[in-house]
Amino acid sequence: MKLILITLSISVLALYTYVKRSYKYASVNDSVDAPIDYESDKYKEAETWFTGMGRY
């Protein structure tokens, strides 16, 4: 009986650790990038490069 209790305790602890670790790796960062400023010079210089590039 004692062996079953020890095995069950270790199994529950391992499952808890696995679930906690998987939630940490599967979490999504809720960060929002800054909007693109279409009137800036940096965007206007790169616009010709973007329009010239097509998908193959």
Coordinates of N, CA, C and O in Angstrom, one line a residue:
M1 N 0.8 -1.2 0.0 CA 0.0 0.0 0.0 C 0.9 1.3 0.0 O 0.5 2.2 -0.7
K2 N 2.0 1.2 0.8 CA 2.8 2.4 0.9 C 3.5 2.6 -0.5 O 3.7 3.8 -0.9
L3 N 3.9 1.6 -1.2 CA 4.5 1.7 -2.5 C 3.6 2.4 -3.5 O 4.0 3.2 -4.3
I4 N 2.3 2.0 -3.5 CA 1.4 2.6 -4.4 C 1.2 4.1 -4.1 O 1.1 4.9 -5.0
L5 N 1.1 4.4 -2.8 CA 1.0 5.8 -2.4 C 2.2 6.6 -2.9 O 2.0 7.8 -3.4
I6 N 3.4 6.1 -2.7 CA 4.6 6.8 -3.1 C 4.6 7.0 -4.6 O 4.9 8.1 -5.2
T7 N 4.3 5.9 -5.4 CA 4.3 6.0 -6.8 C 3.3 7.0 -7.3 O 3.5 7.7 -8.2
L8 N 2.1 7.0 -6.7 CA 1.0 7.9 -7.1 C 1.5 9.4 -6.8 O 1.2 10.2 -7.6
S9 N 2.1 9.6 -5.7 CA 2.5 10.9 -5.3 C 3.6 11.4 -6.3 O 3.5 12.6 -6.8
I10 N 4.5 10.6 -6.7 CA 5.6 11.0 -7.7 C 5.0 11.2 -9.0 O 5.3 12.2 -9.7
S11 N 4.0 10.4 -9.4 CA 3.3 10.6 -10.7 C 2.6 11.9 -10.8 O 2.6 12.6 -11.8
V12 N 1.8 12.2 -9.7 CA 1.1 13.5 -9.7 C 2.0 14.7 -9.7 O 1.8 15.7 -10.4
L13 N 3.2 14.6 -9.0 CA 4.1 15.7 -9.0 C 4.8 15.9 -10.3 O 4.9 17.0 -10.8
A14 N 5.1 14.7 -11.0 CA 5.6 14.8 -12.4 C 4.6 15.4 -13.4 O 5.0 16.2 -14.2
L15 N 3.4 15.0 -13.2 CA 2.3 15.5 -14.1 C 2.1 17.0 -13.9 O 2.0 17.8 -14.9
Y16 N 2.1 17.5 -12.6 CA 2.0 18.9 -12.3 C 3.1 19.7 -12.9 O 2.9 20.7 -13.5
T17 N 4.3 19.2 -12.8 CA 5.5 19.9 -13.3 C 5.5 20.0 -14.8 O 5.8 21.0 -15.4
Y18 N 5.1 18.9 -15.4 CA 5.0 18.9 -16.9 C 3.9 19.9 -17.4 O 4.2 20.6 -18.4
V19 N 2.8 19.9 -16.8 CA 1.7 20.9 -17.2 C 2.2 22.3 -17.0 O 2.0 23.2 -17.8
K20 N 2.8 22.6 -15.8 CA 3.3 24.0 -15.6 C 4.3 24.4 -16.6 O 4.3 25.5 -17.1
R21 N 5.2 23.5 -17.0 CA 6.2 23.8 -17.9 C 5.6 24.0 -19.3 O 6.0 24.8 -20.1
S22 N 4.7 23.1 -19.7 CA 4.1 23.3 -21.0 C 3.3 24.5 -21.1 O 3.2 25.1 -22.2
Y23 N 2.6 25.0 -20.1 CA 1.9 26.3 -20.1 C 2.9 27.4 -20.3 O 2.6 28.4 -21.0
K24 N 4.1 27.3 -19.7 CA 5.0 28.4 -19.8 C 5.5 28.5 -21.3 O 5.7 29.6 -21.8
Y25 N 5.7 27.4 -21.9 CA 6.2 27.4 -23.3 C 5.1 27.7 -24.3 O 5.4 28.2 -25.4
A26 N 3.9 27.4 -24.0 CA 2.8 27.6 -24.9 C 2.1 29.0 -24.7 O 1.2 29.3 -25.5
S27 N 2.5 29.8 -23.8 CA 1.9 31.0 -23.6 C 2.2 32.0 -24.7 O 3.2 32.0 -25.3
V28 N 1.2 32.9 -25.0 CA 1.3 33.8 -26.0 C 1.6 35.2 -25.4 O 0.9 35.6 -24.5
N29 N 2.6 35.9 -25.9 CA 2.9 37.2 -25.4 C 1.9 38.2 -26.0 O 1.7 38.3 -27.2
D30 N 1.2 38.9 -25.1 CA 0.2 39.9 -25.6 C 0.8 41.3 -25.8 O 0.6 42.2 -25.1
S31 N 1.7 41.3 -26.8 CA 2.3 42.6 -27.1 C 1.8 43.1 -28.5 O 1.6 42.3 -29.4
V32 N 1.6 44.4 -28.6 CA 1.1 45.0 -29.8 C 2.2 45.8 -30.4 O 2.8 46.7 -29.7
D33 N 2.5 45.6 -31.6 CA 3.6 46.4 -32.3 C 3.0 47.8 -32.6 O 1.8 48.0 -32.8
A34 N 3.9 48.7 -32.7 CA 3.5 50.1 -33.0 C 2.9 50.1 -34.5 O 3.4 49.4 -35.3
P35 N 1.9 50.9 -34.7 CA 1.4 51.0 -36.1 C 2.4 51.6 -37.1 O 3.3 52.4 -36.7
I36 N 2.3 51.2 -38.3 CA 3.2 51.7 -39.3 C 2.9 53.2 -39.7 O 1.7 53.5 -40.0
D37 N 3.8 54.0 -39.7 CA 3.6 55.4 -40.1 C 3.8 55.5 -41.6 O 5.0 55.6 -42.0
Y38 N 2.8 55.6 -42.3 CA 2.9 55.5 -43.8 C 3.4 56.9 -44.4 O 3.7 56.9 -45.5
E39 N 3.4 57.9 -43.6 CA 3.8 59.2 -44.0 C 5.3 59.4 -43.8 O 5.8 60.5 -44.2
S40 N 6.0 58.5 -43.1 CA 7.4 58.7 -42.7 C 8.3 58.5 -44.0 O 7.9 57.8 -44.9
D41 N 9.4 59.1 -43.9 CA 10.4 58.9 -45.0 C 10.9 57.5 -45.1 O 11.2 57.0 -46.2
K42 N 11.0 56.9 -44.0 CA 11.6 55.5 -43.9 C 10.6 54.6 -44.7 O 11.1 53.7 -45.4
Y43 N 9.3 54.7 -44.5 CA 8.4 53.9 -45.3 C 8.4 54.2 -46.7 O 8.3 53.3 -47.6
K44 N 8.4 55.5 -47.1 CA 8.3 55.9 -48.5 C 9.6 55.4 -49.3 O 9.5 55.1 -50.4
E45 N 10.7 55.4 -48.6 CA 11.9 54.8 -49.3 C 11.8 53.3 -49.5 O 12.3 52.8 -50.5
A46 N 11.2 52.6 -48.6 CA 11.1 51.2 -48.7 C 9.9 50.7 -49.6 O 9.8 49.6 -49.9
E47 N 9.0 51.7 -49.9 CA 7.8 51.3 -50.6 C 8.1 50.7 -52.0 O 7.5 49.8 -52.4
T48 N 9.0 51.3 -52.7 CA 9.3 50.8 -54.0 C 9.9 49.4 -54.0 O 9.7 48.6 -54.8
W49 N 10.7 49.1 -52.9 CA 11.2 47.8 -52.8 C 10.1 46.8 -52.5 O 10.1 45.7 -53.1
F50 N 9.1 47.1 -51.7 CA 8.0 46.2 -51.4 C 7.2 46.0 -52.6 O 6.7 44.9 -52.9
T51 N 6.9 47.0 -53.4 CA 6.0 46.9 -54.6 C 6.7 46.1 -55.7 O 6.1 45.5 -56.5
G52 N 8.1 46.2 -55.7 CA 8.8 45.4 -56.8 C 8.9 44.0 -56.5 O 9.2 43.2 -57.4
M53 N 8.8 43.6 -55.2 CA 9.0 42.2 -54.8 C 7.7 41.5 -55.0 O 6.7 41.9 -54.5
G54 N 7.7 40.3 -55.6 CA 6.5 39.5 -55.8 C 6.7 38.2 -55.2 O 7.8 37.8 -54.9
R55 N 5.7 37.4 -55.1 CA 5.8 36.1 -54.6 C 6.1 35.2 -55.8 O 5.5 35.3 -56.9
Y56 N 6.9 34.2 -55.6 CA 7.2 33.3 -56.6 C 6.3 32.1 -56.7 O 5.8 31.6 -55.8

